[in-house]
């Protein structure tokens, strides 16, 4: 375990490892920035599984958080435009 990881970093790691569901990841997000990341990574996971409709919903949710400076905001816009 990474003892210096924040609770949010731990949640992201658990999601990437398949130990945390997307809705659980979103539920652990404490603010706009974390929700932007949660929605983007949930959308990206759906995209890689071929579920374009669900991916688009998550990407739109990430955009709706309006965390303009976050790379996840820009990437969500990019993937939604494809």
PDB file of C-alpha atoms in Angstrom:
ATOM      1  CA  UNK A   1       0.000   0.000   0.000  1.00  0.00           C
ATOM      2  CA  UNK A   2       1.020   3.583  -0.615  1.00  0.00           C
ATOM      3  CA  UNK A   3       0.998   5.085   2.852  1.00  0.00           C
ATOM      4  CA  UNK A   4       1.428   8.645   1.578  1.00  0.00           C
ATOM      5  CA  UNK A   5      -1.486   8.500  -0.880  1.00  0.00           C
ATOM      6  CA  UNK A   6      -4.461  10.738  -0.216  1.00  0.00           C
ATOM      7  CA  UNK A   7      -7.884   9.104   0.120  1.00  0.00           C
ATOM      8  CA  UNK A   8      -8.724  10.409  -3.362  1.00  0.00           C
ATOM      9  CA  UNK A   9      -5.545   8.977  -4.895  1.00  0.00           C
ATOM     10  CA  UNK A  10      -6.376   5.680  -3.220  1.00  0.00           C
ATOM     11  CA  UNK A  11      -9.886   5.748  -4.716  1.00  0.00           C
ATOM     12  CA  UNK A  12      -8.478   6.428  -8.199  1.00  0.00           C
ATOM     13  CA  UNK A  13      -6.009   3.562  -7.833  1.00  0.00           C
ATOM     14  CA  UNK A  14      -8.730   1.190  -6.611  1.00  0.00           C
ATOM     15  CA  UNK A  15     -10.923   2.156  -9.581  1.00  0.00           C
ATOM     16  CA  UNK A  16      -8.095   1.540 -12.062  1.00  0.00           C
ATOM     17  CA  UNK A  17      -7.492  -1.861 -10.473  1.00  0.00           C
ATOM     18  CA  UNK A  18     -11.167  -2.766 -10.814  1.00  0.00           C
ATOM     19  CA  UNK A  19     -11.799  -2.801  -7.055  1.00  0.00           C
ATOM     20  CA  UNK A  20     -14.083   0.247  -7.047  1.00  0.00           C
ATOM     21  CA  UNK A  21     -17.108   0.759  -9.298  1.00  0.00           C
ATOM     22  CA  UNK A  22     -17.554   3.996 -11.255  1.00  0.00           C
ATOM     23  CA  UNK A  23     -20.510   5.117  -9.141  1.00  0.00           C
ATOM     24  CA  UNK A  24     -18.458   4.495  -6.003  1.00  0.00           C
ATOM     25  CA  UNK A  25     -15.586   6.540  -7.433  1.00  0.00           C
ATOM     26  CA  UNK A  26     -17.930   9.445  -8.182  1.00  0.00           C
ATOM     27  CA  UNK A  27     -19.446   9.152  -4.689  1.00  0.00           C
ATOM     28  CA  UNK A  28     -16.011   9.502  -3.065  1.00  0.00           C
ATOM     29  CA  UNK A  29     -15.180  12.670  -5.045  1.00  0.00           C
ATOM     30  CA  UNK A  30     -15.151  15.556  -2.569  1.00  0.00           C
ATOM     31  CA  UNK A  31     -15.198  18.565  -4.896  1.00  0.00           C
ATOM     32  CA  UNK A  32     -15.510  19.809  -8.473  1.00  0.00           C
ATOM     33  CA  UNK A  33     -11.959  18.859  -9.373  1.00  0.00           C
ATOM     34  CA  UNK A  34     -12.274  15.314  -8.058  1.00  0.00           C
ATOM     35  CA  UNK A  35     -15.693  14.897  -9.708  1.00  0.00           C
ATOM     36  CA  UNK A  36     -14.182  16.028 -13.021  1.00  0.00           C
ATOM     37  CA  UNK A  37     -11.505  13.357 -12.684  1.00  0.00           C
ATOM     38  CA  UNK A  38     -14.007  10.717 -11.547  1.00  0.00           C
ATOM     39  CA  UNK A  39     -16.414  11.337 -14.412  1.00  0.00           C
ATOM     40  CA  UNK A  40     -13.593  11.417 -16.969  1.00  0.00           C
ATOM     41  CA  UNK A  41     -11.962   8.179 -15.815  1.00  0.00           C
ATOM     42  CA  UNK A  42     -15.349   6.467 -15.559  1.00  0.00           C
ATOM     43  CA  UNK A  43     -16.090   7.606 -19.105  1.00  0.00           C
ATOM     44  CA  UNK A  44     -12.728   6.474 -20.371  1.00  0.00           C
ATOM     45  CA  UNK A  45     -13.266   3.038 -18.826  1.00  0.00           C
ATOM     46  CA  UNK A  46     -16.627   2.801 -20.597  1.00  0.00           C
ATOM     47  CA  UNK A  47     -15.029   3.929 -23.870  1.00  0.00           C
ATOM     48  CA  UNK A  48     -12.363   1.230 -23.672  1.00  0.00           C
ATOM     49  CA  UNK A  49     -15.143  -1.338 -23.117  1.00  0.00           C
ATOM     50  CA  UNK A  50     -16.952  -0.126 -26.247  1.00  0.00           C
ATOM     51  CA  UNK A  51     -19.895   1.452 -24.406  1.00  0.00           C
ATOM     52  CA  UNK A  52     -19.980   4.759 -26.287  1.00  0.00           C
ATOM     53  CA  UNK A  53     -23.328   5.947 -24.933  1.00  0.00           C
ATOM     54  CA  UNK A  54     -22.368   5.531 -21.278  1.00  0.00           C
ATOM     55  CA  UNK A  55     -18.905   6.957 -21.979  1.00  0.00           C
ATOM     56  CA  UNK A  56     -20.515  10.047 -23.525  1.00  0.00           C
ATOM     57  CA  UNK A  57     -22.709  10.509 -20.432  1.00  0.00           C
ATOM     58  CA  UNK A  58     -19.673  10.439 -18.160  1.00  0.00           C
ATOM     59  CA  UNK A  59     -17.659  12.736 -20.432  1.00  0.00           C
ATOM     60  CA  UNK A  60     -20.546  15.233 -20.487  1.00  0.00           C
ATOM     61  CA  UNK A  61     -20.766  15.058 -16.688  1.00  0.00           C
ATOM     62  CA  UNK A  62     -17.030  15.834 -16.494  1.00  0.00           C
ATOM     63  CA  UNK A  63     -17.496  18.838 -18.780  1.00  0.00           C
ATOM     64  CA  UNK A  64     -20.475  20.031 -16.733  1.00  0.00           C
ATOM     65  CA  UNK A  65     -18.202  20.390 -13.686  1.00  0.00           C
ATOM     66  CA  UNK A  66     -16.461  23.277 -15.527  1.00  0.00           C
ATOM     67  CA  UNK A  67     -12.979  22.545 -14.157  1.00  0.00           C
ATOM     68  CA  UNK A  68     -11.509  24.253 -17.216  1.00  0.00           C
ATOM     69  CA  UNK A  69      -7.862  23.976 -16.165  1.00  0.00           C
ATOM     70  CA  UNK A  70      -7.986  20.217 -15.641  1.00  0.00           C
ATOM     71  CA  UNK A  71      -6.610  17.953 -18.357  1.00  0.00           C
ATOM     72  CA  UNK A  72      -9.564  15.635 -17.747  1.00  0.00           C
ATOM     73  CA  UNK A  73     -11.920  18.456 -18.772  1.00  0.00           C
ATOM     74  CA  UNK A  74     -10.046  18.930 -22.051  1.00  0.00           C
ATOM     75  CA  UNK A  75      -9.831  15.197 -22.706  1.00  0.00           C
ATOM     76  CA  UNK A  76     -13.551  14.744 -22.009  1.00  0.00           C
ATOM     77  CA  UNK A  77     -14.310  17.448 -24.598  1.00  0.00           C
ATOM     78  CA  UNK A  78     -11.964  15.751 -27.064  1.00  0.00           C
ATOM     79  CA  UNK A  79     -13.497  12.297 -26.662  1.00  0.00           C
ATOM     80  CA  UNK A  80     -17.065  13.631 -26.711  1.00  0.00           C
ATOM     81  CA  UNK A  81     -16.353  15.364 -30.033  1.00  0.00           C
ATOM     82  CA  UNK A  82     -15.198  12.140 -31.692  1.00  0.00           C
TER      83      UNK A  82
END
